[in-house]
XYZ file of C-alpha atoms in Angstrom:
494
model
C -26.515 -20.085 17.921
C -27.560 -16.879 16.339
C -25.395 -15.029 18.634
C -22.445 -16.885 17.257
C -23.353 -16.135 13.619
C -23.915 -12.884 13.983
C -20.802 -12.687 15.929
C -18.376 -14.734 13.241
C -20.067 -12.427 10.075
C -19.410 -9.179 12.051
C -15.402 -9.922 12.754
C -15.826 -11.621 8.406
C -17.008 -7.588 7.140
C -14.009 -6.157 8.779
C -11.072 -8.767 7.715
C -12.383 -8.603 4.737
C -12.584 -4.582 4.307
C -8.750 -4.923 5.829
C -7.713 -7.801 3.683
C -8.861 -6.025 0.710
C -6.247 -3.189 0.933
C -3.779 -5.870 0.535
C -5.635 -7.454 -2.558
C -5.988 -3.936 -4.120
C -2.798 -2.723 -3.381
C -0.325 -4.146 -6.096
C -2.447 -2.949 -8.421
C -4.249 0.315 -7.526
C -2.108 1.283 -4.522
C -3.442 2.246 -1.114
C -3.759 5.764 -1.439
C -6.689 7.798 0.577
C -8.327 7.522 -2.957
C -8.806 3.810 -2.754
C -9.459 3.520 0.676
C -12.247 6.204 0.024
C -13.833 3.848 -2.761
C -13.506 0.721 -0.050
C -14.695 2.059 2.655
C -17.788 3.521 1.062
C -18.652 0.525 -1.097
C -18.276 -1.477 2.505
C -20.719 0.647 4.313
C -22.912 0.893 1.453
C -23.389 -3.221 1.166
C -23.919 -3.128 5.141
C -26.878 -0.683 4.181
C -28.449 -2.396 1.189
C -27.799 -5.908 3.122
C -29.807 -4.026 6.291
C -32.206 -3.041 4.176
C -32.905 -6.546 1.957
C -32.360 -8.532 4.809
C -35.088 -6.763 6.953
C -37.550 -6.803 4.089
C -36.550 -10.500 3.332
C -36.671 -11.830 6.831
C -40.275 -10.363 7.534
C -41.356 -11.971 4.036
C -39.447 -15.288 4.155
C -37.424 -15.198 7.382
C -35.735 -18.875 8.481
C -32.837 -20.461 9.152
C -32.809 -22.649 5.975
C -32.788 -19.090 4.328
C -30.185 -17.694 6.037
C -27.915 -20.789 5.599
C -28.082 -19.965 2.244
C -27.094 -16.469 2.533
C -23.776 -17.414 4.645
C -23.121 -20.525 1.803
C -23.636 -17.438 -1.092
C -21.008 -14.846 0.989
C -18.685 -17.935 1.300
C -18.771 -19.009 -2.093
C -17.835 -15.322 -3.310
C -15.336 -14.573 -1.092
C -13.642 -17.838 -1.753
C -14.087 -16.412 -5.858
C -12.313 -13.344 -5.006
C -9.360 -14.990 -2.896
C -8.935 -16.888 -6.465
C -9.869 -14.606 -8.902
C -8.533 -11.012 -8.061
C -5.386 -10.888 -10.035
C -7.366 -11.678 -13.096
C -10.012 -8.803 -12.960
C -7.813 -6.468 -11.275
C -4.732 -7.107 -13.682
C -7.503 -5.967 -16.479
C -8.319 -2.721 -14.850
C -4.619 -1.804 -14.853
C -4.276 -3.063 -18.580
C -7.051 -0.363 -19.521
C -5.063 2.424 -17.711
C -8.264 3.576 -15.921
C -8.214 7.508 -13.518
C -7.469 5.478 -10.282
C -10.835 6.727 -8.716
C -12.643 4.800 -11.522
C -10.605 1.938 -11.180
C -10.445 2.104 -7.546
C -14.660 2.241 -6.870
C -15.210 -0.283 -9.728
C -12.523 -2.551 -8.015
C -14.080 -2.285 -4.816
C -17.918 -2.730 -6.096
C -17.286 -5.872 -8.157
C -14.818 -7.587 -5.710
C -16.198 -6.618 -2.007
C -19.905 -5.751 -2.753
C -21.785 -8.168 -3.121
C -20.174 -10.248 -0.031
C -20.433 -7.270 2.218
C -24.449 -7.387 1.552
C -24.570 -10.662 1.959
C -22.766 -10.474 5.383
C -24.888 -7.327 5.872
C -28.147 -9.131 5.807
C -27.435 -11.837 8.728
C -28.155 -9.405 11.570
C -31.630 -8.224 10.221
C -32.464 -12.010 10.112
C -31.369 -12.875 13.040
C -33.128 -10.200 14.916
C -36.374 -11.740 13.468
C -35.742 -15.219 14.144
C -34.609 -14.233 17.778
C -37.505 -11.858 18.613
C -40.488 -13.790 20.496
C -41.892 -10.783 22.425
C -42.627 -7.754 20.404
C -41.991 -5.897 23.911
C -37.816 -7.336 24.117
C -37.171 -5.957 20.281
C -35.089 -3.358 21.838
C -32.998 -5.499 23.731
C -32.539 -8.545 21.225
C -31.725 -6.436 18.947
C -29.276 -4.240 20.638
C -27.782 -7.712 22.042
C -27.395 -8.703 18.341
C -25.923 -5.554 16.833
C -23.318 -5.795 19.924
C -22.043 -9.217 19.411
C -21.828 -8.260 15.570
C -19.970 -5.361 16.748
C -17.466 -7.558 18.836
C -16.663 -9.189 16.603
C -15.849 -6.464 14.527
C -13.625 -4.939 17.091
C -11.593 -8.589 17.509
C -11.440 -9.325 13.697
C -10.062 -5.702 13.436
C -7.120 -6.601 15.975
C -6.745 -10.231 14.813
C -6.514 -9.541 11.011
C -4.546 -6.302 11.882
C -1.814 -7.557 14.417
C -1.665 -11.263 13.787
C -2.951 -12.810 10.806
C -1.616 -10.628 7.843
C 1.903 -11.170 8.988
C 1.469 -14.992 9.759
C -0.609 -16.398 6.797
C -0.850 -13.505 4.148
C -4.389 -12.265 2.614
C -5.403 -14.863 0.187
C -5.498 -17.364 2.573
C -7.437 -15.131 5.376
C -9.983 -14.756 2.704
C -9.607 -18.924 2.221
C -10.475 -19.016 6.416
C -13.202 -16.398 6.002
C -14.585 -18.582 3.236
C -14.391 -21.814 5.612
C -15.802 -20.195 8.548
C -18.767 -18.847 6.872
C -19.711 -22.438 5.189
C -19.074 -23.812 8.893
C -21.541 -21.636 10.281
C -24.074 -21.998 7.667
C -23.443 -26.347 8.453
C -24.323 -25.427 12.047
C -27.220 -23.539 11.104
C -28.276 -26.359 9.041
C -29.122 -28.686 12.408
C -31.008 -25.014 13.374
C -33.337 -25.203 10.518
C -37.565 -26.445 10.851
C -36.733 -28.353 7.702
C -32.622 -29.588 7.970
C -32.267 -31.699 4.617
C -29.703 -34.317 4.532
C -28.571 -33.288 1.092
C -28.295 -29.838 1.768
C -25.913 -30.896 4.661
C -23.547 -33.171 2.113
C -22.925 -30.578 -0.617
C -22.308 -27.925 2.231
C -19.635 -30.446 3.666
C -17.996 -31.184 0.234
C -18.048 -27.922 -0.729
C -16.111 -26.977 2.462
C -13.811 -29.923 2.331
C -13.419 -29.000 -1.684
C -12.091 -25.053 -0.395
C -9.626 -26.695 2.387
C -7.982 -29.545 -0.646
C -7.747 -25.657 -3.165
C -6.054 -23.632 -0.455
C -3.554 -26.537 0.328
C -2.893 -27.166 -3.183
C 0.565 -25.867 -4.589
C -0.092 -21.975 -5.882
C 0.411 -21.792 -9.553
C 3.550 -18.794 -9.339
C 3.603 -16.266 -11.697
C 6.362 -15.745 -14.082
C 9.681 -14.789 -12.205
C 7.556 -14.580 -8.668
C 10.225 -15.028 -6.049
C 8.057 -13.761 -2.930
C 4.851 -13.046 -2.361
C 4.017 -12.274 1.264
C 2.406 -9.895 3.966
C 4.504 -7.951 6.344
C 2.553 -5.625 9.289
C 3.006 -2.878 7.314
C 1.959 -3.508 3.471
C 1.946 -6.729 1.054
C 5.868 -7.304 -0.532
C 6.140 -9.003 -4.232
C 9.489 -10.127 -5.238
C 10.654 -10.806 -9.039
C 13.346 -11.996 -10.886
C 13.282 -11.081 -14.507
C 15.694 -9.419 -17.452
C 15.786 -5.610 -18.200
C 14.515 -5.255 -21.398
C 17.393 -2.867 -23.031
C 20.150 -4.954 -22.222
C 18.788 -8.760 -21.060
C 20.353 -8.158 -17.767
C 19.035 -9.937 -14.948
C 17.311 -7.908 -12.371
C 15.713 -8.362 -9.101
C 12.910 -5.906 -8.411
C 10.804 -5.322 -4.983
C 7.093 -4.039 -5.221
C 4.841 -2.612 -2.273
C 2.113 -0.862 -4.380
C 1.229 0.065 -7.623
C 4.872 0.477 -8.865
C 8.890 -0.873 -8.372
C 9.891 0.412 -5.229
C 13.458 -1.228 -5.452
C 15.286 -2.292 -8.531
C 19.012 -4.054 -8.851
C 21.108 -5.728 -11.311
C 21.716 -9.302 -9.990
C 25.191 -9.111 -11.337
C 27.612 -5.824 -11.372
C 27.826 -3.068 -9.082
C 26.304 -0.198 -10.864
C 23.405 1.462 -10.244
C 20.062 1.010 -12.143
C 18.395 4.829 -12.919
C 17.682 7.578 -10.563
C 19.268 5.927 -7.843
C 22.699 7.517 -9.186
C 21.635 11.400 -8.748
C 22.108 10.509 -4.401
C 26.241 10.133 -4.992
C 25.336 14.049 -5.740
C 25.271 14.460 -2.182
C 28.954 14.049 -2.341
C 29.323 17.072 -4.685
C 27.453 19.861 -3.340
C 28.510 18.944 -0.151
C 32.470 16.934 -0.602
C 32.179 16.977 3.418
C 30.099 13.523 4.228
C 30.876 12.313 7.399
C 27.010 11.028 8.083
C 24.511 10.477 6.370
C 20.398 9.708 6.885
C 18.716 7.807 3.970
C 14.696 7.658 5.354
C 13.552 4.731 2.426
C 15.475 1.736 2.626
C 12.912 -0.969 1.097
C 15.352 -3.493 -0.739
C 18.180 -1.346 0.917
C 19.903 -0.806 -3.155
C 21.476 2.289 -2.874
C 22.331 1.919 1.064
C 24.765 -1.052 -0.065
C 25.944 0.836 -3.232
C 26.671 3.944 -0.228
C 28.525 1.334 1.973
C 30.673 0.164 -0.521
C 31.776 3.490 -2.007
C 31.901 5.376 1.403
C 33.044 2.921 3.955
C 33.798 5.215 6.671
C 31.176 7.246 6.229
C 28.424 6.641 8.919
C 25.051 5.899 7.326
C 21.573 6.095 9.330
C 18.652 4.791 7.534
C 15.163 5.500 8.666
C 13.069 2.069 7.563
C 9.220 1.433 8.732
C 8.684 -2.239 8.292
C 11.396 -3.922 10.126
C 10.718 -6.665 7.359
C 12.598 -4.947 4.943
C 16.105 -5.558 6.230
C 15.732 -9.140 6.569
C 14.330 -9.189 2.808
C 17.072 -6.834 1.805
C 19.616 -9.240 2.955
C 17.897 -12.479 1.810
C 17.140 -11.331 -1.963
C 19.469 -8.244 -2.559
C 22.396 -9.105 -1.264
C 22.801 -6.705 1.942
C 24.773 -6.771 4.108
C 25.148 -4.815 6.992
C 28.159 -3.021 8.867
C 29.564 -1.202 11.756
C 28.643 2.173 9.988
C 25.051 1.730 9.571
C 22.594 1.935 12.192
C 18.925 1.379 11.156
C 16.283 2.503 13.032
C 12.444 0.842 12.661
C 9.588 4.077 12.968
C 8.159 6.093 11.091
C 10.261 8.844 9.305
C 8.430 11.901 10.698
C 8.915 10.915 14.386
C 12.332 9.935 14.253
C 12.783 13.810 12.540
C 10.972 14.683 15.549
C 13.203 12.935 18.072
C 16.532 13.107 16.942
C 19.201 15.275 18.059
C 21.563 14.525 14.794
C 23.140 16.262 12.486
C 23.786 15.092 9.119
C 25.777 16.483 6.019
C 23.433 14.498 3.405
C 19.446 13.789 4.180
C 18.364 11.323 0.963
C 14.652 10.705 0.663
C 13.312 7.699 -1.780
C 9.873 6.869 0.339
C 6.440 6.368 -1.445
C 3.256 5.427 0.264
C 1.212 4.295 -2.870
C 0.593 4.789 -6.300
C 3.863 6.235 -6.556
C 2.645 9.430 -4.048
C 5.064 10.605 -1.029
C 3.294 10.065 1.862
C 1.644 13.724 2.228
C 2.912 14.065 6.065
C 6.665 14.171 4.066
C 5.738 16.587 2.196
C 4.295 19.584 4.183
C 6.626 22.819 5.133
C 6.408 21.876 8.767
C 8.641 18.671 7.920
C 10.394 20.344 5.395
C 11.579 22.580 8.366
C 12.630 19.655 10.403
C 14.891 18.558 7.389
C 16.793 22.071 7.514
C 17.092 21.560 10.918
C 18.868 17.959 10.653
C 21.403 19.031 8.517
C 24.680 20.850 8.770
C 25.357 23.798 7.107
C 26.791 22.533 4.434
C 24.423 19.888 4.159
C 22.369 19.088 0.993
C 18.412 17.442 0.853
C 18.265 14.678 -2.440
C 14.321 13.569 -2.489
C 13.344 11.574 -5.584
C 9.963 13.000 -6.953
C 7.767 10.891 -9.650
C 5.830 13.500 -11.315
C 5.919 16.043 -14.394
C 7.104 19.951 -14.177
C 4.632 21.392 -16.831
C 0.818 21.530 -17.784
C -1.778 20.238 -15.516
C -0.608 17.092 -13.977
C 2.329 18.960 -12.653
C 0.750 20.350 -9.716
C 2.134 18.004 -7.433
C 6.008 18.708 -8.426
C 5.846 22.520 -8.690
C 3.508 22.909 -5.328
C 6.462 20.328 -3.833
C 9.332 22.859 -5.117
C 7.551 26.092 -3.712
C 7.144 24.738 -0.630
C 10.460 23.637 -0.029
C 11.620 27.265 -1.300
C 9.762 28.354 2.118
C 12.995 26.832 4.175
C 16.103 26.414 1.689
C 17.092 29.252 -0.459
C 18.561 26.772 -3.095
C 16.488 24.000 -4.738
C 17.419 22.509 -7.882
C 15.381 20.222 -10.192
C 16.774 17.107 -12.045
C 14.330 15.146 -14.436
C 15.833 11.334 -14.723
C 14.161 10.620 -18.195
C 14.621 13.693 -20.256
C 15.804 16.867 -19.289
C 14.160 18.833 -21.721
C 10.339 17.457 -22.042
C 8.836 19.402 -18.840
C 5.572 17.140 -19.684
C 6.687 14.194 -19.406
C 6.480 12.008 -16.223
C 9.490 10.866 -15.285
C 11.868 10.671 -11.741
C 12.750 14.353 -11.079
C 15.623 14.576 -8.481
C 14.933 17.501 -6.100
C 17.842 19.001 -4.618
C 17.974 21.701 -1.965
C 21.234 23.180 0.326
C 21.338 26.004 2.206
C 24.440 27.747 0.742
C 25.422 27.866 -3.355
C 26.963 24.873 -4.422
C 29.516 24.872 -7.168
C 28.687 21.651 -9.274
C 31.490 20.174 -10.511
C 33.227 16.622 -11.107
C 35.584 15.720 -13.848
C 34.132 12.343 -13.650
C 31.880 11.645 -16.771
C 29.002 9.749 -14.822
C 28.512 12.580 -12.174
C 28.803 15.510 -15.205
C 25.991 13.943 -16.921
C 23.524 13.376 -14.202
C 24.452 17.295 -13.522
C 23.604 18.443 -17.122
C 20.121 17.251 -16.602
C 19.521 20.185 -14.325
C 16.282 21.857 -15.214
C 17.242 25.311 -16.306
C 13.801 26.444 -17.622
C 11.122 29.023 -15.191
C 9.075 26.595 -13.721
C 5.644 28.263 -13.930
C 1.897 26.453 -13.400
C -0.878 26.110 -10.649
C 0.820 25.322 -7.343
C 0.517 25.515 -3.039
C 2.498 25.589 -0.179
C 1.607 22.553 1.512
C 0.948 22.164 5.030
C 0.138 19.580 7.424
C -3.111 21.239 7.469
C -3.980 20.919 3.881
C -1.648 18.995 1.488
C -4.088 17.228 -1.187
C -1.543 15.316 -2.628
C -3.437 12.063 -3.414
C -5.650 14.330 -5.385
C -2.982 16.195 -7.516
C -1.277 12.821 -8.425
C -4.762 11.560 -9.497
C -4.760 14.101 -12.279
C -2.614 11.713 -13.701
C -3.925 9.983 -16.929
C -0.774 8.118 -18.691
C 2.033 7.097 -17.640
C 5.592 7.518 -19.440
C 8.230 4.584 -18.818
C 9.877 5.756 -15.281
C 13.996 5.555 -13.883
């Protein structure tokens, strides 16, 4: 019997620790910041629950005890499956550094379960051990099925359940499994009590009526769901400028797609990529690695029908929501290809006359392996020679927090002898953090369009010295998580 709990709480510790990426991430992101502040809160409950546990099983060891234990881990982890967006939508309210908010996240949501779950294996080990001489081996045999389990909840939260039932309700089944265990354990105890029994029973019956009950939806929610690769929120709502309905698409902290439900045009930064067709007048195809809601690729297959589009999307979830919520549809001239940006650069033998970049991994940071000069290289080498680089950049030129942006523009001076800077927001305020457009060709480009749209978007060209702190990055070193956590407000973005 102890085998199985031991077993059951090991595989609980590491759905939990994966599941609570997901809870964390539309709030905090899932930068190596905030995996830093879960991953060392986890392994610091597992020590404190070691370290309790053993002094509380040699004190008070027994099974009625450690019933109670598993009912105390359910009952909290059932709280947090019910109460995250509440605490966590508070944190973001008081515009915390994102390591504060991150490790203070992580301690009052996943702490105290994780030493909880933490002190089962001590407590088994002394109500297994009868021989002082087979300690060794009982309690290696314990710390191995707790291990297992680990290893199996790893692949079956990982590869199965995320993408099948989402994370509030794996921390529902977590919940249930723990008070079924501690029921079991309740026929294992010296002293089983009848009433004990009964309130464990309702309690779990009580959890299974909640989870089935219809989920009050927030305001405008449209989807909220778990895909392999990250957790997707949908939402309807009305821009506030104009009252125009919008339709907006959220993997992390921030928007990572945005549309007007009605109309063709383009919401914000999204317009600086029909640049490509200035500096280089030549498109004949085009690679777009970012698709998310897919916007601007249906905006590109409208205006450039014969122009062939390749668009380089991880989560092959994306397309399907694209099409269901943003009105996508595909066509002959786009070919979409599922993997992750850097190894499709690395296995390709195209060419292309426009390369358009609008990927973010969290917390509104490029994922640092696009941002190095070894990938930057493999973007020169994909394009033509005529061929212009568009890579939307949220971030500040000046002062401090701009490290990011100018150590971004000096490294991608190492391959391309022209690279441009356009801020979205305001051209003029270098301090202010905003969508900045960075453009890079490999010959001089003469900029010009009669058209009043494309003349404006080409007047915000930064024209100042861009001077500050920055690196080349490589693939060796690129802190970028850090530099973006410099960060300390945030101006209105697009």
């Amino acid at each position: 019997m102890l085998g199985i709990v031991v077993f059951v709480t090991g595989a609980s510790v590491m759905v939990t620790e994966i599941v609570a990426s997901r809870i964390l991430a539309p709030y905090i992101g899932t930068s190596i910041i905030v995996w830093t502040s879960l991953i060392g809160v986890i392994l610091g409950g597992l020590a404190l629950g070691y370290y309790w546990g053993g002094r509380l099983a040699d004190k008070a060891g027994s099974y009625f005890l450690l019933r109670n234990i598993l009912f105390l881990a359910s009952v909290y982890i059932f709280g947090v499956s019910q109460a995250s967006g509440y605490l966590l939508t508070r944190l973001i309210e008081a515009n915390a550094d994102i390591r504060i908010s991150s490790l203070v996240s992580s301690l009052t949501l996943f702490l105290p379960p994780t030493i909880l779950l933490g002190m089962v294996i001590p407590f088994a080990v002394a109500l297994s051990l009868k021989e002082v001489n087979k300690a060794g081996r009982v309690a290696g045999g314990l710390y191995a099925l707790s291990t297992l389990g680990s290893i199996l909840g790893t692949f079956w939260c990982g590869f199965f359940l995320l993408a099948d039932i989402g994370s509030i309700k794996i921390l529902v089944l977590i919940s249930l499994l723990l008070i079924l265990i501690a029921i079991l354990l309740n026929f294992a105890a010296e002293k089983a009590k009848t009433l004990w029994f009964l309130i464990l029973l309702s309690a779990a019956l009580l959890f299974v009526f909640i989870a089935a009950g219809a989920k009050v939806k927030e305001e405008g929610l449209l989807l909220d769901t778990d895909t392999l690769y990250s957790r997707v929120i949908i939402k309807a709502g009305r821009e506030p400028e104009t009252g125009r309905e919008t339709i907006e698409l959220t993997k992390g902290r921030f928007i990572e797609s945005y549309a007007y439900t009605q109309g063709d045009d383009l919401f914000g930064y999204y317009n600086y990529y029909d640049l490509a067709s200035i500096f280089n007048p030549e498109l004949s195809r085009v690679l777009m690695i970012g698709g998310a809601g897919f916007v601007y690729p249906k905006h590109f297959l409208k205006t450039l029908p014969k122009t062939l589009l390749d668009v380089v999307e991880l989560d092959p979830a994306m397309l399907e929501l694209a099409e269901e919520y943003f009105g996508f549809t595909p066509n002959p001239t786009l070919q979409v290809y599922h993997e992750d940006a850097r190894t499709y650069l690395n296995s390709t033998q195209k060419k292309y006359d426009a390369l358009l970049i609008d990927v973010f991994d969290s917390d509104i940071t490029l994922p640092f392996q696009l941002t190095t000069v070894e990938v930057i290289k493999k973007y020169y080498e994909a394009l033509t020679p005529k061929g212009v680089l568009i890579v939307n950049i949220i971030g500040q030129i000046e002062g401090e927090e701009g490290e990011f942006l100018r150590s971004e523009y000096l490294t991608y001076l190492q391959m391309f002898p022209f690279v441009e800077l356009y801020p979205i927001s305001d051209a003029k305020d270098g301090s202010r953090i905003q969508n900045i457009m960075l453009v890079a060709t490999k010959n001089k480009q003469e900029e010009i369009s009669k058209d009043a749209r494309i003349a404006a978007m080409l007047g915000h060209r930064w024209e100042k010295t861009i001077e500050g702190k920055a690196i080349i990055l490589t693939d060796d070193f690129a802190p970028v998580e850090q530099m973006m956590a410099k960060r300390t407000r945030w101006d209105y973005l697009y």
